[in-house]
Coordinates of C-alpha atoms and ligand atoms in Angstrom, one line a residue:
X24 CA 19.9 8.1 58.1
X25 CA 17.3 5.6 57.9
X26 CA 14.4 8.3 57.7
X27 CA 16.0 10.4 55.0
X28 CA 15.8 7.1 53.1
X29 CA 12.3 6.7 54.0
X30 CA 11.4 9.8 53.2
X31 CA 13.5 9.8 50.0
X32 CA 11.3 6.4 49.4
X33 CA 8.4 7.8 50.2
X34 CA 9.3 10.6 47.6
X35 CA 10.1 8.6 45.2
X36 CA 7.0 6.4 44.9
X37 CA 4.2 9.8 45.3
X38 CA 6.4 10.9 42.3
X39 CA 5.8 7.2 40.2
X40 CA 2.3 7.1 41.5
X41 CA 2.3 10.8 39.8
X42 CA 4.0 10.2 36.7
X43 CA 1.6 6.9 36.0
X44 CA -1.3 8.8 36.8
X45 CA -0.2 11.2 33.9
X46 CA 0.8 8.7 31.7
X47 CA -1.8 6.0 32.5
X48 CA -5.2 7.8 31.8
X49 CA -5.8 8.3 28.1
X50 CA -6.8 11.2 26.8
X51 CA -9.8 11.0 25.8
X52 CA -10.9 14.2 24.2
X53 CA -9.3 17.1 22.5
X54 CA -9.0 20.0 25.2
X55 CA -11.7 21.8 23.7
X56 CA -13.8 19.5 23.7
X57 CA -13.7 18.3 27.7
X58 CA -17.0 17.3 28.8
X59 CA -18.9 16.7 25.5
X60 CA -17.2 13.0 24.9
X61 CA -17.9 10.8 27.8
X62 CA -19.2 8.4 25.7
X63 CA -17.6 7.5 22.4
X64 CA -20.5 7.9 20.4
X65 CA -21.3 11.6 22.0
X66 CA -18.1 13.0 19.9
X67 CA -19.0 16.2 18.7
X68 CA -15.4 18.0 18.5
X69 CA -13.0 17.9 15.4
X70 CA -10.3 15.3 15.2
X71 CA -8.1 18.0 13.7
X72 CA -8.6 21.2 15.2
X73 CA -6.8 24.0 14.1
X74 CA -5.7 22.3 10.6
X75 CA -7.6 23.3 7.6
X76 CA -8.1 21.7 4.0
X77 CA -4.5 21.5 3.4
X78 CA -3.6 23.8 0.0
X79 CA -0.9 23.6 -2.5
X80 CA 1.1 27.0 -2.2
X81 CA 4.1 25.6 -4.6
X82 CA 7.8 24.8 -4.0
X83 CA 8.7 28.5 -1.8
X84 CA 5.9 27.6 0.6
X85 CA 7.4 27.3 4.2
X86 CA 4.2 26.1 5.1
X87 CA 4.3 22.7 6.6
X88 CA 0.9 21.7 6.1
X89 CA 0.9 22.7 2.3
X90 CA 1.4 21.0 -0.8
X91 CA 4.7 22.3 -2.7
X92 CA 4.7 20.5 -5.4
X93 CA 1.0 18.0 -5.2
X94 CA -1.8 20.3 -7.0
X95 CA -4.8 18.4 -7.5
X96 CA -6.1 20.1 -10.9
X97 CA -3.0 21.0 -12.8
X98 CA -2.9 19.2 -15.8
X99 CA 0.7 17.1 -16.5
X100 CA 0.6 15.2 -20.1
X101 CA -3.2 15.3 -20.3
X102 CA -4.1 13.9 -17.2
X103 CA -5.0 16.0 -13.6
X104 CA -2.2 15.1 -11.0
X105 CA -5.0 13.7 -8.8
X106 CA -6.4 11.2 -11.6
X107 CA -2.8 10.3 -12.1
X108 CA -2.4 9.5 -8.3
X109 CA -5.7 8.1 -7.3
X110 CA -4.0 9.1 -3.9
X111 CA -5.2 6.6 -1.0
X112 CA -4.7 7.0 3.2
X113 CA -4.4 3.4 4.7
X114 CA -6.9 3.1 7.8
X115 CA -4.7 0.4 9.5
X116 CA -1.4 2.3 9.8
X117 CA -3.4 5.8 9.7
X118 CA -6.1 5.2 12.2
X119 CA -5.0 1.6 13.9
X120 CA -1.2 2.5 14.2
X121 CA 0.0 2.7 17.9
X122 CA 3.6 3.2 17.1
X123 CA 4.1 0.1 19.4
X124 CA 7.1 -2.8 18.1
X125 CA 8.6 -6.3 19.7
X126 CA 10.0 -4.2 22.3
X127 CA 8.2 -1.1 23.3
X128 CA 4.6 0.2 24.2
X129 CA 2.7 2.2 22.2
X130 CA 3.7 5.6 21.3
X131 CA 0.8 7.2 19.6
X132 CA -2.1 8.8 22.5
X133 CA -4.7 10.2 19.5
X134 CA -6.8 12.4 21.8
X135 CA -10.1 10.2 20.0
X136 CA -8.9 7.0 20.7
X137 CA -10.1 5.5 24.3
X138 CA -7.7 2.3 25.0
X139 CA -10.8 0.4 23.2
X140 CA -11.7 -1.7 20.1
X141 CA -15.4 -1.4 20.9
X142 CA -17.9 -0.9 18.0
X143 CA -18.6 2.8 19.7
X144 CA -14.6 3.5 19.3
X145 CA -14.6 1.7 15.8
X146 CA -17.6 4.4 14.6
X147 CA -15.5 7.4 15.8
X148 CA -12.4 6.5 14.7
X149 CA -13.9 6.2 10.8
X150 CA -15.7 9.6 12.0
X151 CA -11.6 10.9 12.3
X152 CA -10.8 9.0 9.1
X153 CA -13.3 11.2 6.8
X154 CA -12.5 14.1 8.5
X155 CA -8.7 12.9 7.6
X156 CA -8.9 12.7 3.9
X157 CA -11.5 15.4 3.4
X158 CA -9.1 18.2 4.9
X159 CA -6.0 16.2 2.6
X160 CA -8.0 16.5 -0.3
X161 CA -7.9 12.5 -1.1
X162 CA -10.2 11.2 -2.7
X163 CA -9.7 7.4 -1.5
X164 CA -8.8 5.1 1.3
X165 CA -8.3 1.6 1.5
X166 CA -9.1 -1.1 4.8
X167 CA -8.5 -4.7 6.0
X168 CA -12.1 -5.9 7.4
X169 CA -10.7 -5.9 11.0
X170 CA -9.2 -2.9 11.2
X171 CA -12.7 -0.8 11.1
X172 CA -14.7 -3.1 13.0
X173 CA -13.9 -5.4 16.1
X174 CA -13.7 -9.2 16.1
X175 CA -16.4 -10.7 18.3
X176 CA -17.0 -14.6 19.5
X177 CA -18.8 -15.5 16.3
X178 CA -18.8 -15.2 12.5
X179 CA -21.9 -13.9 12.9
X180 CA -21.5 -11.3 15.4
X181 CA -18.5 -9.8 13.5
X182 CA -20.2 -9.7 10.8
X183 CA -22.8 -7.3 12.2
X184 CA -20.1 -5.0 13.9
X185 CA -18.4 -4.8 10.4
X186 CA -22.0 -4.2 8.4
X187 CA -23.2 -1.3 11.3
X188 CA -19.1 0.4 10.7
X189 CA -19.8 -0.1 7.0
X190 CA -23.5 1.8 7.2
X191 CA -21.2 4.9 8.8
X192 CA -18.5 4.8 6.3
X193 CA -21.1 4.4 3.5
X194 CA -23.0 8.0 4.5
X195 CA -19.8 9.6 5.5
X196 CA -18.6 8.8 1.9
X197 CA -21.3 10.3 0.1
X198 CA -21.2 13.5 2.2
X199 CA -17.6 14.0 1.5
X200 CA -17.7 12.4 -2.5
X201 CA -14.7 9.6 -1.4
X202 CA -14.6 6.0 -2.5
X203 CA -12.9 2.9 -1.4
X204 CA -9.8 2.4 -3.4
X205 CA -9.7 -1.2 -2.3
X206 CA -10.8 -3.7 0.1
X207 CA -9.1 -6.6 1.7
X208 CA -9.4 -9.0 4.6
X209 CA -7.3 -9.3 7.7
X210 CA -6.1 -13.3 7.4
X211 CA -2.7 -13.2 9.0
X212 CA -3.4 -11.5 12.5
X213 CA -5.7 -14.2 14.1
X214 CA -3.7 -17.3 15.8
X215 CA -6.5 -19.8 13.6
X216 CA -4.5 -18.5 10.2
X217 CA -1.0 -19.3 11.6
X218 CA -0.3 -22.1 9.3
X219 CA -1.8 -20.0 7.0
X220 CA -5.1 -19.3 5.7
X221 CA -6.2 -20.5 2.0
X222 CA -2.7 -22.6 2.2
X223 CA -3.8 -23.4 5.7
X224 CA -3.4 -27.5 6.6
X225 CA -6.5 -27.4 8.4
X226 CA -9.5 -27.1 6.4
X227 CA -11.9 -25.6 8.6
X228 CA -9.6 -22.5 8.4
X229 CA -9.5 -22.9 4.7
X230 CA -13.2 -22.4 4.9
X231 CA -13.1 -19.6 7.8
X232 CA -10.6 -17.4 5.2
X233 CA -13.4 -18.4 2.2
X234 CA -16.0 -16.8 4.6
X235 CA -14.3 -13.7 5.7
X236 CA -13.2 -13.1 2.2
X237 CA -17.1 -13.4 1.1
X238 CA -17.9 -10.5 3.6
X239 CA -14.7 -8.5 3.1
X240 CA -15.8 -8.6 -0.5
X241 CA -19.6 -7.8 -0.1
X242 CA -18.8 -4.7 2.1
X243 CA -16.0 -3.7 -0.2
X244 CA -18.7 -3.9 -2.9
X245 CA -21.5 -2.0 -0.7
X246 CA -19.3 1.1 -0.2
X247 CA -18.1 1.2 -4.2
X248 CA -15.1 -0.1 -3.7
X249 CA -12.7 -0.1 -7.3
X250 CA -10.3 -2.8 -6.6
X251 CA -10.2 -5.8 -3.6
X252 CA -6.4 -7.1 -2.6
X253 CA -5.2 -10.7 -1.7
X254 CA -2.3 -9.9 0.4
X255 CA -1.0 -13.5 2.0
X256 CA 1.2 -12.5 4.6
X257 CA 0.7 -16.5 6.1
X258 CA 0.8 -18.0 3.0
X259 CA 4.0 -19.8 2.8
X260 CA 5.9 -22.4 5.0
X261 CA 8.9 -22.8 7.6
X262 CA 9.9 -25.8 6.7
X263 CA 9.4 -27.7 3.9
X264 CA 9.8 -31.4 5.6
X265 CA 6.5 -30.9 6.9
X266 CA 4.9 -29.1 4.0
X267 CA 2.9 -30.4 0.9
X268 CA 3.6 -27.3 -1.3
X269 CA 1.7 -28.7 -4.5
X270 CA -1.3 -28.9 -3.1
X271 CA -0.9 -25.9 -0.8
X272 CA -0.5 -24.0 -3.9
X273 CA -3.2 -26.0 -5.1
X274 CA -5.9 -24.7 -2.4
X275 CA -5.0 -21.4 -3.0
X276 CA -5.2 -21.5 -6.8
X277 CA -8.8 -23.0 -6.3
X278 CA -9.5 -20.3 -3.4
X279 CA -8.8 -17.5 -5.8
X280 CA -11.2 -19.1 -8.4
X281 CA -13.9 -19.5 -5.8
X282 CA -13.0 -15.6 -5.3
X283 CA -13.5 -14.6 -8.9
X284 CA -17.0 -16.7 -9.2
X285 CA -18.5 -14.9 -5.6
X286 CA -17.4 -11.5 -7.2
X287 CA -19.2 -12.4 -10.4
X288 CA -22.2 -14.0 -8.6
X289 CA -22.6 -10.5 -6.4
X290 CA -21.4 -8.2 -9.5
X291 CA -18.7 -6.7 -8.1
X292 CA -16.9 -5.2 -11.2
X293 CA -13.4 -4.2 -9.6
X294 CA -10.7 -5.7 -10.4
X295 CA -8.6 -8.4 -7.7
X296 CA -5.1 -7.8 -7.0
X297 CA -2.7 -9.8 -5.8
X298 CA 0.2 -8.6 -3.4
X299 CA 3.0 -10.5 -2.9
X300 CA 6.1 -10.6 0.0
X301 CA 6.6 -9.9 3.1
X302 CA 9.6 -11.7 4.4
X303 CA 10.2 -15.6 5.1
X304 CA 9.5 -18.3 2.3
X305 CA 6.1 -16.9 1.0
X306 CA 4.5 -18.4 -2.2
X307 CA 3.8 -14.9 -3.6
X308 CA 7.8 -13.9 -3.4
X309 CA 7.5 -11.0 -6.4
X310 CA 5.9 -10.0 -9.7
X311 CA 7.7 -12.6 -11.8
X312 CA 6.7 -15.4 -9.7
X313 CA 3.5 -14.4 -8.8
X314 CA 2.4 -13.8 -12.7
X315 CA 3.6 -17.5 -13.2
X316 CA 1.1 -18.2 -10.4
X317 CA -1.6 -17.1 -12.5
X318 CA -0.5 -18.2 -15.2
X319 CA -0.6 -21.5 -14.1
X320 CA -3.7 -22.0 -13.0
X321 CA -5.7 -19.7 -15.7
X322 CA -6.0 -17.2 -13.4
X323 CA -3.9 -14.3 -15.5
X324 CA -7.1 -12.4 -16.8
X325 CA -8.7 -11.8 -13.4
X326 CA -6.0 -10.4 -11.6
X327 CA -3.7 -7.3 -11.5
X328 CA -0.6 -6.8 -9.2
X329 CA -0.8 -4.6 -6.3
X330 CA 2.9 -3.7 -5.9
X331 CA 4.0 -2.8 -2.7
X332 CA 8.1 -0.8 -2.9
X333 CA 9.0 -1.8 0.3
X334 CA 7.9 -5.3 -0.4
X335 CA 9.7 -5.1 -3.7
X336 CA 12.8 -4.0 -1.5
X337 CA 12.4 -7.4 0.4
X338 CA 12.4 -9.7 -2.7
X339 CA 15.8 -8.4 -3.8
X340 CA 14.4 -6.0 -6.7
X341 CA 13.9 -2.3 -6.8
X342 CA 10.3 -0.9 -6.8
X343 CA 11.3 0.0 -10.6
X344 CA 11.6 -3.7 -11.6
X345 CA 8.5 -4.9 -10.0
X346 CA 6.4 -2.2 -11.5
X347 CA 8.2 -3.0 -15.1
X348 CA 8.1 -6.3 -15.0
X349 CA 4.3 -6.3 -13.8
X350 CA 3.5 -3.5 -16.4
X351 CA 5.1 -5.6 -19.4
X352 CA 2.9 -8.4 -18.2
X353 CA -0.3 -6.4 -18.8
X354 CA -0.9 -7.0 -14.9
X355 CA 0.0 -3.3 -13.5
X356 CA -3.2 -2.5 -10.9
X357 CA -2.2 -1.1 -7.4
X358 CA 0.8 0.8 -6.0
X359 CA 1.2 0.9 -2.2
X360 CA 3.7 4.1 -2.2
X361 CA 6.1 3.7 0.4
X362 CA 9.8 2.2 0.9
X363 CA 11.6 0.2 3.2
X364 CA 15.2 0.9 5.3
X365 CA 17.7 -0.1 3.6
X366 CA 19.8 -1.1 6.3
X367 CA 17.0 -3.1 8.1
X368 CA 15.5 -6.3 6.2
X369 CA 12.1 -5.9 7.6
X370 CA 8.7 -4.5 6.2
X371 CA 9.3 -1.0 7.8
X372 CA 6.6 0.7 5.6
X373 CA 7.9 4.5 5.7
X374 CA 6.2 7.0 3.6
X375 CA 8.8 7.5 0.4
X376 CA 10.7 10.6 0.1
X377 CA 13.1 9.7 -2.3
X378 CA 12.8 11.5 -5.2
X379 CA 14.7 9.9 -8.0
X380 CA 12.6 6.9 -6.8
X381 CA 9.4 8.5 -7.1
X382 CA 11.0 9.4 -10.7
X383 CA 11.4 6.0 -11.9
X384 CA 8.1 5.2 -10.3
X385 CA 6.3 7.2 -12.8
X386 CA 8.8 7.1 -15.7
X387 CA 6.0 3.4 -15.2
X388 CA 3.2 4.6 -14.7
X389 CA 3.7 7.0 -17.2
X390 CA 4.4 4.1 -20.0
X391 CA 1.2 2.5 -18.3
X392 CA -0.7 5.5 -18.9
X393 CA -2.1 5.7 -15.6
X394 CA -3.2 2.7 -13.4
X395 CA -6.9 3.4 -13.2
X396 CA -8.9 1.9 -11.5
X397 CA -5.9 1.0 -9.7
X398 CA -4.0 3.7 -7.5
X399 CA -1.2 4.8 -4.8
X400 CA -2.1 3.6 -1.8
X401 CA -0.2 5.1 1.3
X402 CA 0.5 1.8 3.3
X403 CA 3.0 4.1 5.3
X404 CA 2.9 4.3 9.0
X405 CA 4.4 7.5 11.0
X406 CA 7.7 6.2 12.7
X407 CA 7.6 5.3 16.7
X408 CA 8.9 8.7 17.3
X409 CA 6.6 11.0 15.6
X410 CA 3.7 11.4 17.9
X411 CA 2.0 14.5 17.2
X412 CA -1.5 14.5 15.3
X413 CA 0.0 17.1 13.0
X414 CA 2.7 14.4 12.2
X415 CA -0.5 12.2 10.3
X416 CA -1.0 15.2 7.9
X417 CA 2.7 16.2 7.1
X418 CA 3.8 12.0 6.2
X419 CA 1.1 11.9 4.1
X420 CA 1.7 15.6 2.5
X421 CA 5.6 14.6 1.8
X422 CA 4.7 11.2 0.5
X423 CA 2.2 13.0 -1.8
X424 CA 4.7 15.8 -2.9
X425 CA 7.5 13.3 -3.3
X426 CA 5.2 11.4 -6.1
X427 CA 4.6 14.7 -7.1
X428 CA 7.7 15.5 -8.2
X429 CA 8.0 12.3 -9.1
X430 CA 5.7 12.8 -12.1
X431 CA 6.8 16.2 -12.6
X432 CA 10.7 15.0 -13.5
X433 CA 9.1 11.8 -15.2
X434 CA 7.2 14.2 -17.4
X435 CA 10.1 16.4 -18.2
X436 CA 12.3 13.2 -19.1
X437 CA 9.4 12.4 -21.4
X438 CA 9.0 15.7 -23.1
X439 CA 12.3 16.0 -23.7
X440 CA 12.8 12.7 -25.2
X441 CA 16.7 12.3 -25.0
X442 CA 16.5 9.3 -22.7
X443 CA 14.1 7.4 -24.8
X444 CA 16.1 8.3 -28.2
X445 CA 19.4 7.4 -25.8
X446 CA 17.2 3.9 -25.5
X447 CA 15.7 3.7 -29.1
X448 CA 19.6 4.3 -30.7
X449 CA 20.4 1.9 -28.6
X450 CA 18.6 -0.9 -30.2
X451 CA 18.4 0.6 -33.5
X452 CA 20.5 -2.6 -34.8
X453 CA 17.0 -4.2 -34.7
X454 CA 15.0 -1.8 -36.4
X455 CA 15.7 -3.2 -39.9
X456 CA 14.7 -5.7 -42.2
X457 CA 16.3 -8.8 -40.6
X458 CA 15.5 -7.4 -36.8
X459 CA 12.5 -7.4 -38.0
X460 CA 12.4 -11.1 -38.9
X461 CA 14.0 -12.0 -35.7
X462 CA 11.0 -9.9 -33.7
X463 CA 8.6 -11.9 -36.2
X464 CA 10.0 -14.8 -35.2
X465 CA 11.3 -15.6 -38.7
X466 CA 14.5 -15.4 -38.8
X467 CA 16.2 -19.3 -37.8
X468 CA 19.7 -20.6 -36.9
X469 CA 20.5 -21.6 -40.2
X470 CA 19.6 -18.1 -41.9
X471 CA 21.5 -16.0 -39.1
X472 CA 24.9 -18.6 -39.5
X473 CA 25.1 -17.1 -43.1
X474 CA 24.6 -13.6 -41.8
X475 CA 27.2 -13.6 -39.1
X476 CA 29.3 -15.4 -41.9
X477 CA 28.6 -12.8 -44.4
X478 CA 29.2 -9.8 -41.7
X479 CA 32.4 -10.9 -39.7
X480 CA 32.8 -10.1 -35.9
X481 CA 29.8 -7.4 -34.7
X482 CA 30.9 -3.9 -34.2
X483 CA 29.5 -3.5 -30.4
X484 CA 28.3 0.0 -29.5
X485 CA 28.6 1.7 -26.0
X486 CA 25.9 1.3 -23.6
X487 CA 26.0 5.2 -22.4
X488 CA 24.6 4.2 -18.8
X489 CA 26.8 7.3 -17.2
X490 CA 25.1 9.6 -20.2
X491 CA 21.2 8.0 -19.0
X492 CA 22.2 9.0 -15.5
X493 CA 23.2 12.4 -16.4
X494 CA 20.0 12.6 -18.7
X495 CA 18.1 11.2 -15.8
X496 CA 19.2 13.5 -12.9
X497 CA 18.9 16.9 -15.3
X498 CA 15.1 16.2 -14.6
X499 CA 15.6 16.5 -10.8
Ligands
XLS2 C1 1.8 -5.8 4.8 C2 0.9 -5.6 3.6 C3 -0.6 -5.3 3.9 C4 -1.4 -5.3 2.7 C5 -2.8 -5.5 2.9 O1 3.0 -5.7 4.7 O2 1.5 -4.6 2.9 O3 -0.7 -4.1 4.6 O4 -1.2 -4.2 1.9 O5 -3.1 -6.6 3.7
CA3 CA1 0.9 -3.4 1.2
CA4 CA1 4.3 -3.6 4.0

């Protein structure tokens, strides 16, 4: 008895010892490539074997790595689909995503990746990053400082990593005609910015923030960058007994000036957005409060909003409302395309596949005409479950076909112009003489007593929201 147990034991643990061998060493090269990539810098393979540019072959495509309804030159109301789009892959989910959460290890083994963050494994992943958006046809991406380079002891020493990563990205760019949508820096991560970082109560992180912003926006600037983000995931409070919120807002009114002057000083022409919310009492909670922001403090000229759906989920609003209310405030810049679970109140940044969303999306951009230099942004991670390399191109291939048709019904609703004559009728009680003196602003209390005297009770006309929805969905 007792040696069937031991030798059932003794079973047992050759088959862990196995099963951790397997599991424990990483891949560290594609199987083709066995023996050319000891060292990270040696990479010779593909990234992507066996997946080509991927092509648009239209809607009966059973093609998973095609575009059914995403095709790059067609023209839709004057403009190319891709200059509409400005479509953008996000390094940090893309290339730095591990599938990992609170509660479980990493999911995500890329055969390129070596269980590193040296400089070595930094170079080759931005090596798999061109070789990404090339074969997706995108003409963009978009990066946090510290997700392409490593973090060393010093400033200084960072700094270097991030300018040698910057050099690669710069000559891979022009070889493959792509271009930084926009640039940001990584102030939320580190545990120095956990009371925040430009709201910070410690000044010496005030100034560390000020620094890494200077670089993030000099590199941004070297490799052409269009736009740079603000996102302040840290800057807000817990509790307001200990917090001085004036002046908190204070700093970070006067960090965003210092912002605009070092981008003038180095001429960086693109343009700053802001991007507000994740979760928790944040100062930047959505559009509306964050154009009062710069409002405030003069700052409304020099920035745009970078609005984020799933962060528009977060601050009670759909991703419609935020892009409305940022358009009718002259401030539309950035979209980061993607969506949140609507059961789960947390930044769950899925790629969006929800086409009446993606409608109303453009039905926006549309009115906007475009948001050049501005443009969608997938900040859209694979879920913990998808782990196959193939999965990276088909999220980004859906979520690109989802705007797609996006535009496509937006366009339709346009051309066919019964929603916006269901809108115009609606308010057609102001398109005469005395709505016109109330839009001038010259029509007062006095003047409209004697009207309403004059006309009686108002004759109040149907709203025809069930009509708009059926208008709506006959686009779909
Ligand atoms: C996180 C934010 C972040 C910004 C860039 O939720 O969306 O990814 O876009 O710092
Ligand atoms: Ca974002
Ligand atoms: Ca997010």
């Amino acid at each position: 008895m007792t040696m069937k147990f031991g030798k059932i034991s003794l079973l047992l643990l050759s088959f862990t010892v196995f099963c951790y061998a397997v599991i424990a060493v990483p891949e560290t090269c594609p199987a083709a490539n066995v023996g050319k990539c000891g060292d990270p810098d040696d990479w010779e393979g593909e990234f992507f074997p066996g997946i080509y540019k991927i092509k648009y072959e239209g809607p009966s495509s059973k093609n998973p790595l095609s575009f059914k309804w995403y095709n790059a030159e067609e023209e839709i109301l004057g403009k190319k689909m891709k200059d509409w789009f400005r479509f953008s892959v996000a390094f940090w989910h893309t290339f730095r995503g591990t599938g990992g959460d609170p509660f479980g290890a990493p999911t995500k083994h890329w055969p390129w990746e070596d269980g590193t963050n040296s400089l070595s494994m930094a170079k080759r992943r931005m090596r798999a990053n061109f070789e990404f958006i090339n074969k997706l046809g995108v003409d963009f991406w978009c990066f946090h400082d510290r997700d392409i380079a490593p973090d060393a002891p010093t400033l200084e020493e960072t700094n270097a990593n991030l300018d040698e990563v910057a050099a690669l990205a710069q000559e891979l760019q022009t070889k493959g005609k792509k271009s930084v949508l926009w640039g940001t820096a990584q102030l939320f991560m580190h545990p120095r910015y956990m009371h925040g970082a430009a709201t910070s109560s410690e000044l010496e992180v005030y100034a560390y923030a000020a620094a890494q912003v200077k670089k993030a926006m000099e590199v941004t600037h070297y490799l052409g960058g269009e736009n740079y983000v603000f996102w302040g995931g840290r800057e807000g409070y817990q509790s307001l007994l200990n917090t001085d919120m004036e002046r908190e807002l204070n700093h970070l009114a006067r960090f965003f000036e210092a912002a605009v002057a070092h981008k003038k000083k180095i001429g960086f022409n693109g343009k700053h957005s802001l991007e507000y919310q994740l979760a928790g009492s944040l100062y930047d909670w959505d559009a509306a409060t964050t154009a009062n922001f710069l409002r405030k403090y003069g700052l409304i000229g020099e920035f745009k909003l970078n609005i984020e759906c799933n962060h528009a989920t977060l601050s009670g609003h759909s991703c419609h409302h935020e892009l409305e209310t940022a358009r009718i405030n002259g401030l539309l810049g950035n979209i980061d395309a993607n969506t949140g679970d609507p059961q789960v109140g947390w930044d769950t940044d899925q790629f969006l596949v929800d086409i009446q969303e993606a409608t109303m999306i453009m039905l926006s951009v549309i009115r906007n005409d475009g948001i050049a230099p501005g443009g969608f942004n997938f900040d859209a991670k694979l879920r913990r479950e998808s782990t196959d390399v193939e999965d990276l191109f088909i999220a980004h291939i859906v979520g690109m076909d989802t705007m797609a048709r996006g535009l496509r019904n937006a366009a339709k609703l346009v051309e066919d112009g019964s929603l916006a004559e269901l809108v115009r009728k609606r308010y057609q009680s102001f398109d005469t003489e005395i709505g016109a003196q109330i839009e001038a602003g010259k029509a007062d209390f006095e003047f409209l007593e004697k009207k309403t005297k004059e006309w009686g009770e108002p004759k109040v006309a149907s709203a025809k929201q069930e009509l708009a929805e059926m208008i709506f969905q006959s686009a779909m």
